[in-house]
Amino acid sequence: MISIIIPVLNEESSILKLLHHLQEYAQEANSLEVIVVDGGSTDATVQLVADYALLQNKCVVKVVSSEKGRGKQMHYGSTIATGQFLYFLHADSCPPSNYDAHITKAVKDGNPAGCFRMKFKSRHPWLIIIGWFTRFSWKAGRGGDQSQYITRELYDQIGGYNTEIPIYEDYDLITRLYERDQYYVIPKWLTTSARRYHDKGVFSLQWFYIQIYWKKYRGASIDEIYQYYLIKCS
């Protein structure tokens, strides 16, 4: 079984579309467990998922609550997941057709952790270029929007998501996997929302991310990066 863990916070506009997508685009939906982990939504997200879970779904759907924070939410989801494989997915990303079969094959081929390539749901030239570069294996091209599959065994070995850091929990986990040389990019395309880029401005947000990456490269602590994040996003 694959346990799909989705952290959410006020995702009423998109969560049902994602749940439907996960069932319709899976090769074997009856072998999936979907765990939606809410971090304190004030909209109808929780009720929508709870109602959806009561339907005659092809897969098991659950909604649970945890402390707010993507890392905390994803790790909490892992503690109640029953699958041999864990698949962490952001609420605004949609995996490719037969994504479950691709993950299973990747693991059987000796790749216990990795992600998909990524395309933005946008025709902006710069976002198309960013997506094109996700086909390569270098760590700089990785991010949580590409989703994250990992075997339960390996997840437990590396300690899972760090619930003590306020941001970039995906990159922290990815870094530990790269250090073990255990990361694989499945050559299939996931699509993700470009909403934040269009809200903030494509080049402005990209420059912000470059600054964050440069600070990490120069050895800035997570607290320093978080303070920079708060200043720029306030």
Short mmCIF file of C-alpha atoms in Angstrom, two decimals:
data_model
loop_
_atom_site.label_atom_id
_atom_site.label_comp_id
_atom_site.label_asym_id
_atom_site.label_seq_id
_atom_site.Cartn_x
_atom_site.Cartn_y
_atom_site.Cartn_z
CA MET A 1 0.00 0.00 0.00
CA ILE A 2 1.01 3.58 -0.69
CA SER A 3 0.01 6.13 1.94
CA ILE A 4 -0.50 9.57 0.40
CA ILE A 5 -0.04 12.32 2.98
CA ILE A 6 -1.37 15.79 2.15
CA PRO A 7 -0.82 18.74 4.52
CA VAL A 8 -3.57 21.35 4.19
CA LEU A 9 -4.53 24.77 5.49
CA ASN A 10 -7.60 26.46 4.00
CA GLU A 11 -7.66 24.48 0.76
CA GLU A 12 -11.42 24.31 0.23
CA SER A 13 -11.11 25.53 -3.36
CA SER A 14 -8.85 22.70 -4.51
CA ILE A 15 -8.85 19.73 -2.15
CA LEU A 16 -11.79 17.85 -3.69
CA LYS A 17 -10.29 18.19 -7.17
CA LEU A 18 -7.07 16.67 -5.86
CA LEU A 19 -8.81 13.77 -4.10
CA HIS A 20 -10.73 12.99 -7.29
CA HIS A 21 -7.52 13.22 -9.33
CA LEU A 22 -5.70 10.80 -7.02
CA GLN A 23 -8.40 8.17 -7.49
CA GLU A 24 -8.96 8.63 -11.21
CA TYR A 25 -5.28 8.71 -12.20
CA ALA A 26 -4.06 5.84 -10.05
CA GLN A 27 -3.45 2.43 -11.62
CA GLU A 28 -4.65 0.62 -8.49
CA ALA A 29 -6.62 3.08 -6.38
CA ASN A 30 -7.80 0.32 -4.04
CA SER A 31 -4.20 -0.02 -2.85
CA LEU A 32 -4.01 3.61 -1.73
CA GLU A 33 -4.56 5.29 1.59
CA VAL A 34 -5.04 9.08 1.48
CA ILE A 35 -4.41 10.99 4.71
CA VAL A 36 -5.29 14.68 4.70
CA VAL A 37 -3.60 16.41 7.64
CA ASP A 38 -5.20 19.73 8.57
CA GLY A 39 -3.20 22.42 10.36
CA GLY A 40 -6.13 24.49 11.62
CA SER A 41 -8.19 25.48 8.59
CA THR A 42 -10.84 28.13 9.16
CA ASP A 43 -12.70 27.37 5.94
CA ALA A 44 -14.65 24.26 4.89
CA THR A 45 -11.60 22.09 4.07
CA VAL A 46 -12.03 19.60 6.91
CA GLN A 47 -15.77 19.17 6.39
CA LEU A 48 -15.36 18.70 2.65
CA VAL A 49 -12.78 15.94 3.14
CA ALA A 50 -14.81 14.31 5.92
CA ASP A 51 -17.89 14.20 3.66
CA TYR A 52 -15.81 12.89 0.77
CA ALA A 53 -14.41 10.11 2.97
CA LEU A 54 -17.96 8.80 3.55
CA LEU A 55 -18.50 8.18 -0.16
CA GLN A 56 -17.89 4.85 -1.87
CA ASN A 57 -14.34 5.73 -2.81
CA LYS A 58 -11.88 3.48 -4.56
CA CYS A 59 -9.30 4.20 -1.86
CA VAL A 60 -9.35 4.89 1.87
CA VAL A 61 -9.60 8.62 2.66
CA LYS A 62 -8.98 10.04 6.14
CA VAL A 63 -8.81 13.54 7.57
CA VAL A 64 -6.90 14.25 10.78
CA SER A 65 -5.67 17.34 12.60
CA SER A 66 -2.24 18.29 13.88
CA GLU A 67 -0.22 21.31 14.92
CA LYS A 68 0.15 23.91 12.21
CA GLY A 69 3.33 23.67 10.14
CA ARG A 70 3.89 21.66 7.00
CA GLY A 71 6.72 19.60 8.49
CA LYS A 72 4.68 18.84 11.61
CA GLN A 73 1.63 17.96 9.56
CA MET A 74 3.48 15.64 7.18
CA HIS A 75 5.35 13.89 9.97
CA TYR A 76 2.14 13.41 11.94
CA GLY A 77 0.54 11.89 8.88
CA SER A 78 3.45 9.45 8.66
CA THR A 79 2.83 8.27 12.23
CA ILE A 80 -0.64 7.03 11.39
CA ALA A 81 0.07 5.85 7.84
CA THR A 82 -0.09 2.10 7.28
CA GLY A 83 1.54 1.92 3.84
CA GLN A 84 4.90 0.42 2.99
CA PHE A 85 5.58 3.49 0.86
CA LEU A 86 4.90 7.09 1.91
CA TYR A 87 4.02 9.73 -0.66
CA PHE A 88 4.00 13.35 0.54
CA LEU A 89 2.01 15.63 -1.73
CA HIS A 90 1.21 19.33 -1.56
CA ALA A 91 -2.45 20.22 -1.97
CA ASP A 92 -1.86 22.21 -5.16
CA SER A 93 0.19 19.55 -6.99
CA CYS A 94 -1.27 16.78 -9.16
CA PRO A 95 0.82 13.68 -9.92
CA PRO A 96 0.90 12.09 -13.39
CA SER A 97 -1.25 9.26 -14.67
CA ASN A 98 -0.42 5.91 -13.03
CA TYR A 99 1.69 7.72 -10.44
CA ASP A 100 1.31 4.83 -7.97
CA ALA A 101 2.71 2.33 -10.48
CA HIS A 102 5.64 4.66 -11.27
CA ILE A 103 6.48 4.96 -7.57
CA THR A 104 6.26 1.21 -7.03
CA LYS A 105 8.47 0.52 -10.05
CA ALA A 106 11.04 3.10 -8.93
CA VAL A 107 11.34 1.41 -5.55
CA LYS A 108 11.56 -2.07 -7.07
CA ASP A 109 14.33 -0.79 -9.34
CA GLY A 110 16.38 0.17 -6.29
CA ASN A 111 15.33 3.79 -5.79
CA PRO A 112 13.80 4.07 -2.30
CA ALA A 113 13.18 7.83 -2.41
CA GLY A 114 12.59 10.55 -4.95
CA CYS A 115 10.10 12.73 -6.77
CA PHE A 116 8.56 13.49 -10.16
CA ARG A 117 9.57 16.12 -12.68
CA MET A 118 7.41 19.22 -12.39
CA LYS A 119 5.52 21.61 -14.66
CA PHE A 120 3.72 24.74 -13.53
CA LYS A 121 0.12 25.30 -14.57
CA SER A 122 1.23 28.44 -16.37
CA ARG A 123 2.48 29.51 -19.79
CA HIS A 124 4.85 32.11 -18.36
CA PRO A 125 8.20 31.56 -20.16
CA TRP A 126 10.29 31.69 -16.99
CA LEU A 127 8.11 29.12 -15.21
CA ILE A 128 8.34 26.84 -18.24
CA ILE A 129 12.15 27.09 -18.02
CA ILE A 130 12.13 26.32 -14.28
CA GLY A 131 9.97 23.26 -14.88
CA TRP A 132 12.22 22.06 -17.71
CA PHE A 133 15.23 21.99 -15.37
CA THR A 134 13.49 19.67 -12.89
CA ARG A 135 14.33 16.74 -15.18
CA PHE A 136 17.93 16.85 -13.98
CA SER A 137 19.15 15.12 -10.84
CA TRP A 138 20.95 18.01 -9.14
CA LYS A 139 19.74 18.97 -5.67
CA ALA A 140 19.27 22.66 -6.58
CA GLY A 141 16.37 21.62 -8.80
CA ARG A 142 14.43 19.96 -6.01
CA GLY A 143 11.49 21.22 -3.96
CA GLY A 144 8.42 20.07 -2.11
CA ASP A 145 6.07 20.96 -4.96
CA GLN A 146 7.54 18.03 -6.91
CA SER A 147 6.13 15.72 -4.19
CA GLN A 148 8.20 13.18 -2.25
CA TYR A 149 7.99 9.41 -2.20
CA ILE A 150 10.02 7.37 0.27
CA THR A 151 9.86 3.89 1.70
CA ARG A 152 8.72 3.61 5.29
CA GLU A 153 11.99 1.88 6.17
CA LEU A 154 14.17 4.69 4.82
CA TYR A 155 11.94 7.40 6.29
CA ASP A 156 12.35 5.90 9.75
CA GLN A 157 16.10 5.43 9.24
CA ILE A 158 16.71 9.13 8.54
CA GLY A 159 14.31 10.35 11.21
CA GLY A 160 11.60 11.70 8.93
CA TYR A 161 10.71 15.36 8.63
CA ASN A 162 12.32 17.72 11.11
CA THR A 163 9.35 19.14 13.02
CA GLU A 164 11.49 21.74 14.79
CA ILE A 165 12.26 23.92 11.78
CA PRO A 166 9.66 26.49 10.65
CA ILE A 167 10.40 26.47 6.89
CA TYR A 168 12.10 24.42 4.17
CA GLU A 169 11.31 21.11 5.82
CA ASP A 170 11.12 19.50 2.36
CA TYR A 171 14.58 20.70 1.41
CA ASP A 172 15.98 19.50 4.75
CA LEU A 173 14.69 15.97 4.11
CA ILE A 174 15.86 16.04 0.50
CA THR A 175 19.34 17.15 1.59
CA ARG A 176 19.65 14.17 3.93
CA LEU A 177 18.62 11.83 1.14
CA TYR A 178 21.14 13.36 -1.27
CA GLU A 179 23.85 12.93 1.35
CA ARG A 180 23.06 9.21 1.28
CA ASP A 181 22.99 9.22 -2.53
CA GLN A 182 19.42 7.92 -2.39
CA TYR A 183 17.37 10.21 -4.57
CA TYR A 184 15.72 9.52 -7.92
CA VAL A 185 13.71 11.74 -10.25
CA ILE A 186 10.97 9.70 -11.92
CA PRO A 187 10.83 10.77 -15.61
CA LYS A 188 7.13 11.66 -15.53
CA TRP A 189 5.56 15.10 -15.14
CA LEU A 190 3.65 16.33 -12.12
CA THR A 191 1.77 19.63 -12.47
CA THR A 192 1.62 22.27 -9.76
CA SER A 193 -0.07 25.61 -9.24
CA ALA A 194 1.76 28.83 -10.13
CA ARG A 195 -0.60 30.81 -7.91
CA ARG A 196 2.10 32.14 -5.59
CA TYR A 197 4.31 33.24 -8.49
CA HIS A 198 1.49 35.17 -10.09
CA ASP A 199 0.38 36.70 -6.77
CA LYS A 200 3.87 37.89 -5.81
CA GLY A 201 5.31 38.46 -9.27
CA VAL A 202 7.27 35.78 -11.11
CA PHE A 203 10.68 37.44 -11.08
CA SER A 204 10.29 38.97 -7.63
CA LEU A 205 9.52 35.60 -6.08
CA GLN A 206 12.26 33.88 -8.04
CA TRP A 207 14.81 36.43 -6.82
CA PHE A 208 13.62 35.83 -3.25
CA TYR A 209 14.17 32.07 -3.68
CA ILE A 210 17.64 32.68 -5.13
CA GLN A 211 18.53 34.79 -2.10
CA ILE A 212 17.31 32.03 0.22
CA TYR A 213 19.35 29.42 -1.63
CA TRP A 214 22.45 31.62 -1.55
CA LYS A 215 22.09 32.18 2.19
CA LYS A 216 21.80 28.42 2.75
CA TYR A 217 24.81 27.81 0.53
CA ARG A 218 26.84 30.35 2.54
CA GLY A 219 25.97 28.53 5.77
CA ALA A 220 23.16 30.66 7.23
CA SER A 221 21.23 28.96 10.02
CA ILE A 222 17.58 28.07 9.61
CA ASP A 223 16.71 30.79 12.15
CA GLU A 224 18.53 33.42 10.08
CA ILE A 225 16.75 32.26 6.94
CA TYR A 226 13.42 32.27 8.72
CA GLN A 227 13.92 35.83 9.92
CA TYR A 228 14.75 36.88 6.37
CA TYR A 229 11.63 35.03 5.18
CA LEU A 230 9.43 36.84 7.73
CA ILE A 231 10.83 40.27 6.80
CA LYS A 232 10.37 39.76 3.06
CA CYS A 233 6.94 38.12 3.35
CA SER A 234 5.48 40.55 5.89
#
